[in-house]
Amino acid sequence: MSFLPSNLKFLRKQKGITQSELADQLDVQRTMISAYEDGRSEPKLNTLQRICELLEVGLEELIEHDIEKLGRKAVQKREMNILTIATNEEGKENITFVKQKASAGYLNGFADPEYMESLPQFHLPNLSTQATYRAFELAGDSMLPLIPGTIVIGAYVDQLKSIKSGRTYVLVTQTEGVVYKRVFNYLEENGKLFLVSDNDHYKPYEVKGQDVLEVWEAKAFISTDFPNPGDKKKPLSLEDLGDMIKDIQDDLRRLKG
């Protein structure tokens, strides 16, 4: 069963696009859009690919997934990953440490118990015992004031829909590798996450939910660099975060326009 007709109609209306406007962008007659949505005709492959671009949806999701009834595919409940964890002599979980140089290997080996056991491990007090943690070493200066070499401790997040906009996460992705960013959740709207650096010299970018392999919510960090009271690079305030969200919303409106 193809969900193309209902999905096309639902996503078009969700984006506030009329049949005539979509027809103009696809270079077809308006009556063809009506025929696609009624199931009386099917778009050619190149038209179908253009529809996916305009409506920000994958081809498989557009055809095989009932978006109106079930919601975007990216927010569906994901199968639980079996995490490889290490314990100390007392049976308490250790934190596996992924150094920056090991991040490429982690992308390929995070599901391999033998590889995971080869990584360094340590334990930290005062962390909740209700979560599994992993540590990642930062590279680059995109998340100042956290400098390169800072170790971010993240708690495992098993469902993408649990990502809360404005918080920082380590994401393990098929397209960008292992990244630490401030994340804004637009999975319900377009199946994507919006990744923002705290250093405004770096432009925000999007990642498809389907490309995210693991999510770790930042809970703590370890650094040998002590903040300088005179340093202008201060952590984001609530006012800064509010301005950032407004800028992102403006950017999204411009992209949709």
PDB file of N, CA, C and O in Angstrom, residues 171-220:
ATOM      1  N   LEU A 171      26.193  13.770  19.553  1.00  0.00           N
ATOM      2  CA  LEU A 171      25.480  12.957  18.583  1.00  0.00           C
ATOM      3  C   LEU A 171      26.476  12.117  17.796  1.00  0.00           C
ATOM      4  O   LEU A 171      27.514  12.623  17.360  1.00  0.00           O
ATOM      5  N   VAL A 172      26.143  10.853  17.630  1.00  0.00           N
ATOM      6  CA  VAL A 172      26.923   9.971  16.768  1.00  0.00           C
ATOM      7  C   VAL A 172      26.099   9.800  15.497  1.00  0.00           C
ATOM      8  O   VAL A 172      24.999   9.242  15.533  1.00  0.00           O
ATOM      9  N   THR A 173      26.604  10.335  14.385  1.00  0.00           N
ATOM     10  CA  THR A 173      25.811  10.376  13.158  1.00  0.00           C
ATOM     11  C   THR A 173      26.541   9.742  11.985  1.00  0.00           C
ATOM     12  O   THR A 173      27.773   9.731  11.937  1.00  0.00           O
ATOM     13  N   GLN A 174      25.765   9.271  11.041  1.00  0.00           N
ATOM     14  CA  GLN A 174      26.336   8.676   9.833  1.00  0.00           C
ATOM     15  C   GLN A 174      26.983   9.719   8.937  1.00  0.00           C
ATOM     16  O   GLN A 174      27.924   9.418   8.214  1.00  0.00           O
ATOM     17  N   THR A 175      26.478  10.946   8.983  1.00  0.00           N
ATOM     18  CA  THR A 175      26.938  11.976   8.049  1.00  0.00           C
ATOM     19  C   THR A 175      28.004  12.901   8.613  1.00  0.00           C
ATOM     20  O   THR A 175      28.896  13.355   7.893  1.00  0.00           O
ATOM     21  N   GLU A 176      27.933  13.216   9.931  1.00  0.00           N
ATOM     22  CA  GLU A 176      28.839  14.191  10.529  1.00  0.00           C
ATOM     23  C   GLU A 176      29.821  13.574  11.517  1.00  0.00           C
ATOM     24  O   GLU A 176      30.652  14.287  12.081  1.00  0.00           O
ATOM     25  N   GLY A 177      29.729  12.262  11.745  1.00  0.00           N
ATOM     26  CA  GLY A 177      30.591  11.613  12.723  1.00  0.00           C
ATOM     27  C   GLY A 177      30.116  11.893  14.134  1.00  0.00           C
ATOM     28  O   GLY A 177      28.921  12.004  14.397  1.00  0.00           O
ATOM     29  N   VAL A 178      31.068  12.054  15.061  1.00  0.00           N
ATOM     30  CA  VAL A 178      30.747  12.339  16.457  1.00  0.00           C
ATOM     31  C   VAL A 178      30.855  13.845  16.673  1.00  0.00           C
ATOM     32  O   VAL A 178      31.922  14.425  16.492  1.00  0.00           O
ATOM     33  N   VAL A 179      29.735  14.483  17.053  1.00  0.00           N
ATOM     34  CA  VAL A 179      29.723  15.937  17.223  1.00  0.00           C
ATOM     35  C   VAL A 179      29.071  16.305  18.556  1.00  0.00           C
ATOM     36  O   VAL A 179      28.182  15.602  19.042  1.00  0.00           O
ATOM     37  N   TYR A 180      29.516  17.416  19.121  1.00  0.00           N
ATOM     38  CA  TYR A 180      28.922  17.967  20.336  1.00  0.00           C
ATOM     39  C   TYR A 180      28.334  19.326  19.990  1.00  0.00           C
ATOM     40  O   TYR A 180      29.060  20.236  19.578  1.00  0.00           O
ATOM     41  N   LYS A 181      27.013  19.457  20.108  1.00  0.00           N
ATOM     42  CA  LYS A 181      26.338  20.692  19.687  1.00  0.00           C
ATOM     43  C   LYS A 181      25.142  20.983  20.589  1.00  0.00           C
ATOM     44  O   LYS A 181      24.659  20.120  21.323  1.00  0.00           O
ATOM     45  N   ARG A 182      24.654  22.203  20.455  1.00  0.00           N
ATOM     46  CA  ARG A 182      23.377  22.566  21.045  1.00  0.00           C
ATOM     47  C   ARG A 182      22.318  22.172  20.019  1.00  0.00           C
ATOM     48  O   ARG A 182      22.401  22.579  18.858  1.00  0.00           O
ATOM     49  N   VAL A 183      21.335  21.392  20.444  1.00  0.00           N
ATOM     50  CA  VAL A 183      20.415  20.766  19.493  1.00  0.00           C
ATOM     51  C   VAL A 183      18.994  21.313  19.646  1.00  0.00           C
ATOM     52  O   VAL A 183      18.506  21.521  20.766  1.00  0.00           O
ATOM     53  N   PHE A 184      18.351  21.538  18.497  1.00  0.00           N
ATOM     54  CA  PHE A 184      16.955  21.950  18.472  1.00  0.00           C
ATOM     55  C   PHE A 184      16.163  20.901  17.697  1.00  0.00           C
ATOM     56  O   PHE A 184      16.530  20.516  16.591  1.00  0.00           O
ATOM     57  N   ASN A 185      15.092  20.436  18.324  1.00  0.00           N
ATOM     58  CA  ASN A 185      14.358  19.279  17.826  1.00  0.00           C
ATOM     59  C   ASN A 185      13.217  19.701  16.899  1.00  0.00           C
ATOM     60  O   ASN A 185      12.203  20.240  17.339  1.00  0.00           O
ATOM     61  N   TYR A 186      13.379  19.428  15.595  1.00  0.00           N
ATOM     62  CA  TYR A 186      12.336  19.682  14.606  1.00  0.00           C
ATOM     63  C   TYR A 186      11.931  18.381  13.910  1.00  0.00           C
ATOM     64  O   TYR A 186      11.521  18.388  12.750  1.00  0.00           O
ATOM     65  N   LEU A 187      12.056  17.266  14.625  1.00  0.00           N
ATOM     66  CA  LEU A 187      11.744  15.962  14.049  1.00  0.00           C
ATOM     67  C   LEU A 187      10.277  15.862  13.650  1.00  0.00           C
ATOM     68  O   LEU A 187       9.952  15.267  12.610  1.00  0.00           O
ATOM     69  N   GLU A 188       9.405  16.417  14.458  1.00  0.00           N
ATOM     70  CA  GLU A 188       7.975  16.338  14.161  1.00  0.00           C
ATOM     71  C   GLU A 188       7.615  17.168  12.945  1.00  0.00           C
ATOM     72  O   GLU A 188       6.742  16.805  12.159  1.00  0.00           O
ATOM     73  N   GLU A 189       8.320  18.314  12.771  1.00  0.00           N
ATOM     74  CA  GLU A 189       8.010  19.200  11.648  1.00  0.00           C
ATOM     75  C   GLU A 189       8.616  18.719  10.337  1.00  0.00           C
ATOM     76  O   GLU A 189       7.937  18.702   9.308  1.00  0.00           O
ATOM     77  N   ASN A 190       9.895  18.356  10.356  1.00  0.00           N
ATOM     78  CA  ASN A 190      10.540  17.976   9.092  1.00  0.00           C
ATOM     79  C   ASN A 190      11.505  16.803   9.199  1.00  0.00           C
ATOM     80  O   ASN A 190      12.264  16.535   8.272  1.00  0.00           O
ATOM     81  N   GLY A 191      11.472  16.105  10.339  1.00  0.00           N
ATOM     82  CA  GLY A 191      12.315  14.914  10.483  1.00  0.00           C
ATOM     83  C   GLY A 191      13.786  15.219  10.698  1.00  0.00           C
ATOM     84  O   GLY A 191      14.623  14.345  10.508  1.00  0.00           O
ATOM     85  N   LYS A 192      14.098  16.466  11.134  1.00  0.00           N
ATOM     86  CA  LYS A 192      15.499  16.851  11.260  1.00  0.00           C
ATOM     87  C   LYS A 192      15.809  17.448  12.628  1.00  0.00           C
ATOM     88  O   LYS A 192      14.922  17.897  13.353  1.00  0.00           O
ATOM     89  N   LEU A 193      17.098  17.442  12.956  1.00  0.00           N
ATOM     90  CA  LEU A 193      17.615  18.138  14.129  1.00  0.00           C
ATOM     91  C   LEU A 193      18.445  19.312  13.642  1.00  0.00           C
ATOM     92  O   LEU A 193      19.167  19.198  12.649  1.00  0.00           O
ATOM     93  N   PHE A 194      18.343  20.433  14.341  1.00  0.00           N
ATOM     94  CA  PHE A 194      19.083  21.637  13.987  1.00  0.00           C
ATOM     95  C   PHE A 194      20.223  21.773  14.975  1.00  0.00           C
ATOM     96  O   PHE A 194      20.002  21.888  16.181  1.00  0.00           O
ATOM     97  N   LEU A 195      21.472  21.741  14.489  1.00  0.00           N
ATOM     98  CA  LEU A 195      22.655  21.740  15.344  1.00  0.00           C
ATOM     99  C   LEU A 195      23.311  23.119  15.329  1.00  0.00           C
ATOM    100  O   LEU A 195      23.611  23.662  14.265  1.00  0.00           O
ATOM    101  N   VAL A 196      23.532  23.651  16.540  1.00  0.00           N
ATOM    102  CA  VAL A 196      24.055  25.007  16.676  1.00  0.00           C
ATOM    103  C   VAL A 196      25.313  25.000  17.540  1.00  0.00           C
ATOM    104  O   VAL A 196      25.360  24.337  18.582  1.00  0.00           O
ATOM    105  N   SER A 197      26.326  25.723  17.116  1.00  0.00           N
ATOM    106  CA  SER A 197      27.546  25.888  17.896  1.00  0.00           C
ATOM    107  C   SER A 197      27.395  27.078  18.830  1.00  0.00           C
ATOM    108  O   SER A 197      26.760  28.079  18.481  1.00  0.00           O
ATOM    109  N   ASP A 198      27.984  26.998  20.021  1.00  0.00           N
ATOM    110  CA  ASP A 198      27.964  28.137  20.934  1.00  0.00           C
ATOM    111  C   ASP A 198      28.919  29.233  20.476  1.00  0.00           C
ATOM    112  O   ASP A 198      28.800  30.382  20.899  1.00  0.00           O
ATOM    113  N   ASN A 199      29.871  28.882  19.624  1.00  0.00           N
ATOM    114  CA  ASN A 199      30.754  29.854  19.002  1.00  0.00           C
ATOM    115  C   ASN A 199      30.078  30.326  17.716  1.00  0.00           C
ATOM    116  O   ASN A 199      29.912  29.557  16.766  1.00  0.00           O
ATOM    117  N   ASP A 200      29.641  31.595  17.684  1.00  0.00           N
ATOM    118  CA  ASP A 200      28.846  32.074  16.551  1.00  0.00           C
ATOM    119  C   ASP A 200      29.635  32.217  15.258  1.00  0.00           C
ATOM    120  O   ASP A 200      29.078  32.633  14.231  1.00  0.00           O
ATOM    121  N   HIS A 201      30.916  31.868  15.268  1.00  0.00           N
ATOM    122  CA  HIS A 201      31.682  31.858  14.024  1.00  0.00           C
ATOM    123  C   HIS A 201      31.344  30.644  13.166  1.00  0.00           C
ATOM    124  O   HIS A 201      31.722  30.576  11.992  1.00  0.00           O
ATOM    125  N   TYR A 202      30.644  29.677  13.771  1.00  0.00           N
ATOM    126  CA  TYR A 202      30.273  28.457  13.051  1.00  0.00           C
ATOM    127  C   TYR A 202      28.783  28.493  12.721  1.00  0.00           C
ATOM    128  O   TYR A 202      27.961  28.792  13.579  1.00  0.00           O
ATOM    129  N   LYS A 203      28.445  28.196  11.472  1.00  0.00           N
ATOM    130  CA  LYS A 203      27.054  28.251  11.038  1.00  0.00           C
ATOM    131  C   LYS A 203      26.289  27.001  11.514  1.00  0.00           C
ATOM    132  O   LYS A 203      26.838  25.901  11.529  1.00  0.00           O
ATOM    133  N   PRO A 204      25.022  27.176  11.875  1.00  0.00           N
ATOM    134  CA  PRO A 204      24.187  26.024  12.232  1.00  0.00           C
ATOM    135  C   PRO A 204      23.967  25.137  11.006  1.00  0.00           C
ATOM    136  O   PRO A 204      24.095  25.588   9.861  1.00  0.00           O
ATOM    137  N   TYR A 205      23.621  23.890  11.245  1.00  0.00           N
ATOM    138  CA  TYR A 205      23.297  22.986  10.134  1.00  0.00           C
ATOM    139  C   TYR A 205      22.310  21.936  10.611  1.00  0.00           C
ATOM    140  O   TYR A 205      22.045  21.798  11.804  1.00  0.00           O
ATOM    141  N   GLU A 206      21.743  21.205   9.656  1.00  0.00           N
ATOM    142  CA  GLU A 206      20.716  20.214   9.962  1.00  0.00           C
ATOM    143  C   GLU A 206      21.247  18.797   9.803  1.00  0.00           C
ATOM    144  O   GLU A 206      22.134  18.544   8.986  1.00  0.00           O
ATOM    145  N   VAL A 207      20.672  17.889  10.567  1.00  0.00           N
ATOM    146  CA  VAL A 207      20.971  16.464  10.455  1.00  0.00           C
ATOM    147  C   VAL A 207      19.647  15.710  10.419  1.00  0.00           C
ATOM    148  O   VAL A 207      18.750  15.989  11.237  1.00  0.00           O
ATOM    149  N   LYS A 208      19.494  14.803   9.487  1.00  0.00           N
ATOM    150  CA  LYS A 208      18.274  14.000   9.418  1.00  0.00           C
ATOM    151  C   LYS A 208      18.222  13.037  10.598  1.00  0.00           C
ATOM    152  O   LYS A 208      19.231  12.447  10.970  1.00  0.00           O
ATOM    153  N   GLY A 209      17.026  12.875  11.161  1.00  0.00           N
ATOM    154  CA  GLY A 209      16.868  11.969  12.285  1.00  0.00           C
ATOM    155  C   GLY A 209      17.316  10.561  11.963  1.00  0.00           C
ATOM    156  O   GLY A 209      17.888   9.863  12.812  1.00  0.00           O
ATOM    157  N   GLN A 210      17.104  10.133  10.734  1.00  0.00           N
ATOM    158  CA  GLN A 210      17.451   8.771  10.338  1.00  0.00           C
ATOM    159  C   GLN A 210      18.964   8.548  10.308  1.00  0.00           C
ATOM    160  O   GLN A 210      19.423   7.404  10.309  1.00  0.00           O
ATOM    161  N   ASP A 211      19.739   9.640  10.300  1.00  0.00           N
ATOM    162  CA  ASP A 211      21.194   9.518  10.259  1.00  0.00           C
ATOM    163  C   ASP A 211      21.830   9.508  11.652  1.00  0.00           C
ATOM    164  O   ASP A 211      23.046   9.387  11.772  1.00  0.00           O
ATOM    165  N   VAL A 212      21.013   9.660  12.688  1.00  0.00           N
ATOM    166  CA  VAL A 212      21.535   9.688  14.057  1.00  0.00           C
ATOM    167  C   VAL A 212      21.584   8.275  14.626  1.00  0.00           C
ATOM    168  O   VAL A 212      20.568   7.584  14.691  1.00  0.00           O
ATOM    169  N   LEU A 213      22.770   7.859  15.039  1.00  0.00           N
ATOM    170  CA  LEU A 213      22.972   6.502  15.546  1.00  0.00           C
ATOM    171  C   LEU A 213      22.876   6.441  17.069  1.00  0.00           C
ATOM    172  O   LEU A 213      22.322   5.495  17.625  1.00  0.00           O
ATOM    173  N   GLU A 214      23.444   7.439  17.749  1.00  0.00           N
ATOM    174  CA  GLU A 214      23.404   7.497  19.204  1.00  0.00           C
ATOM    175  C   GLU A 214      23.256   8.940  19.655  1.00  0.00           C
ATOM    176  O   GLU A 214      23.725   9.870  18.977  1.00  0.00           O
ATOM    177  N   VAL A 215      22.638   9.127  20.844  1.00  0.00           N
ATOM    178  CA  VAL A 215      22.482  10.446  21.436  1.00  0.00           C
ATOM    179  C   VAL A 215      22.891  10.368  22.901  1.00  0.00           C
ATOM    180  O   VAL A 215      22.454   9.468  23.632  1.00  0.00           O
ATOM    181  N   TRP A 216      23.736  11.322  23.329  1.00  0.00           N
ATOM    182  CA  TRP A 216      24.189  11.397  24.722  1.00  0.00           C
ATOM    183  C   TRP A 216      23.981  12.825  25.215  1.00  0.00           C
ATOM    184  O   TRP A 216      24.575  13.764  24.694  1.00  0.00           O
ATOM    185  N   GLU A 217      23.114  13.001  26.211  1.00  0.00           N
ATOM    186  CA  GLU A 217      22.858  14.331  26.747  1.00  0.00           C
ATOM    187  C   GLU A 217      23.968  14.745  27.696  1.00  0.00           C
ATOM    188  O   GLU A 217      24.305  14.018  28.633  1.00  0.00           O
ATOM    189  N   ALA A 218      24.559  15.923  27.463  1.00  0.00           N
ATOM    190  CA  ALA A 218      25.679  16.400  28.278  1.00  0.00           C
ATOM    191  C   ALA A 218      25.243  16.617  29.725  1.00  0.00           C
ATOM    192  O   ALA A 218      24.256  17.296  29.990  1.00  0.00           O
ATOM    193  N   LYS A 219      25.984  16.021  30.645  1.00  0.00           N
ATOM    194  CA  LYS A 219      25.669  16.117  32.063  1.00  0.00           C
ATOM    195  C   LYS A 219      26.812  16.740  32.875  1.00  0.00           C
ATOM    196  O   LYS A 219      26.586  17.260  33.952  1.00  0.00           O
ATOM    197  N   ALA A 220      28.039  16.629  32.369  1.00  0.00           N
ATOM    198  CA  ALA A 220      29.196  17.166  33.093  1.00  0.00           C
ATOM    199  C   ALA A 220      30.351  17.295  32.119  1.00  0.00           C
ATOM    200  O   ALA A 220      30.299  16.784  30.996  1.00  0.00           O
TER     201      ALA A 220
END
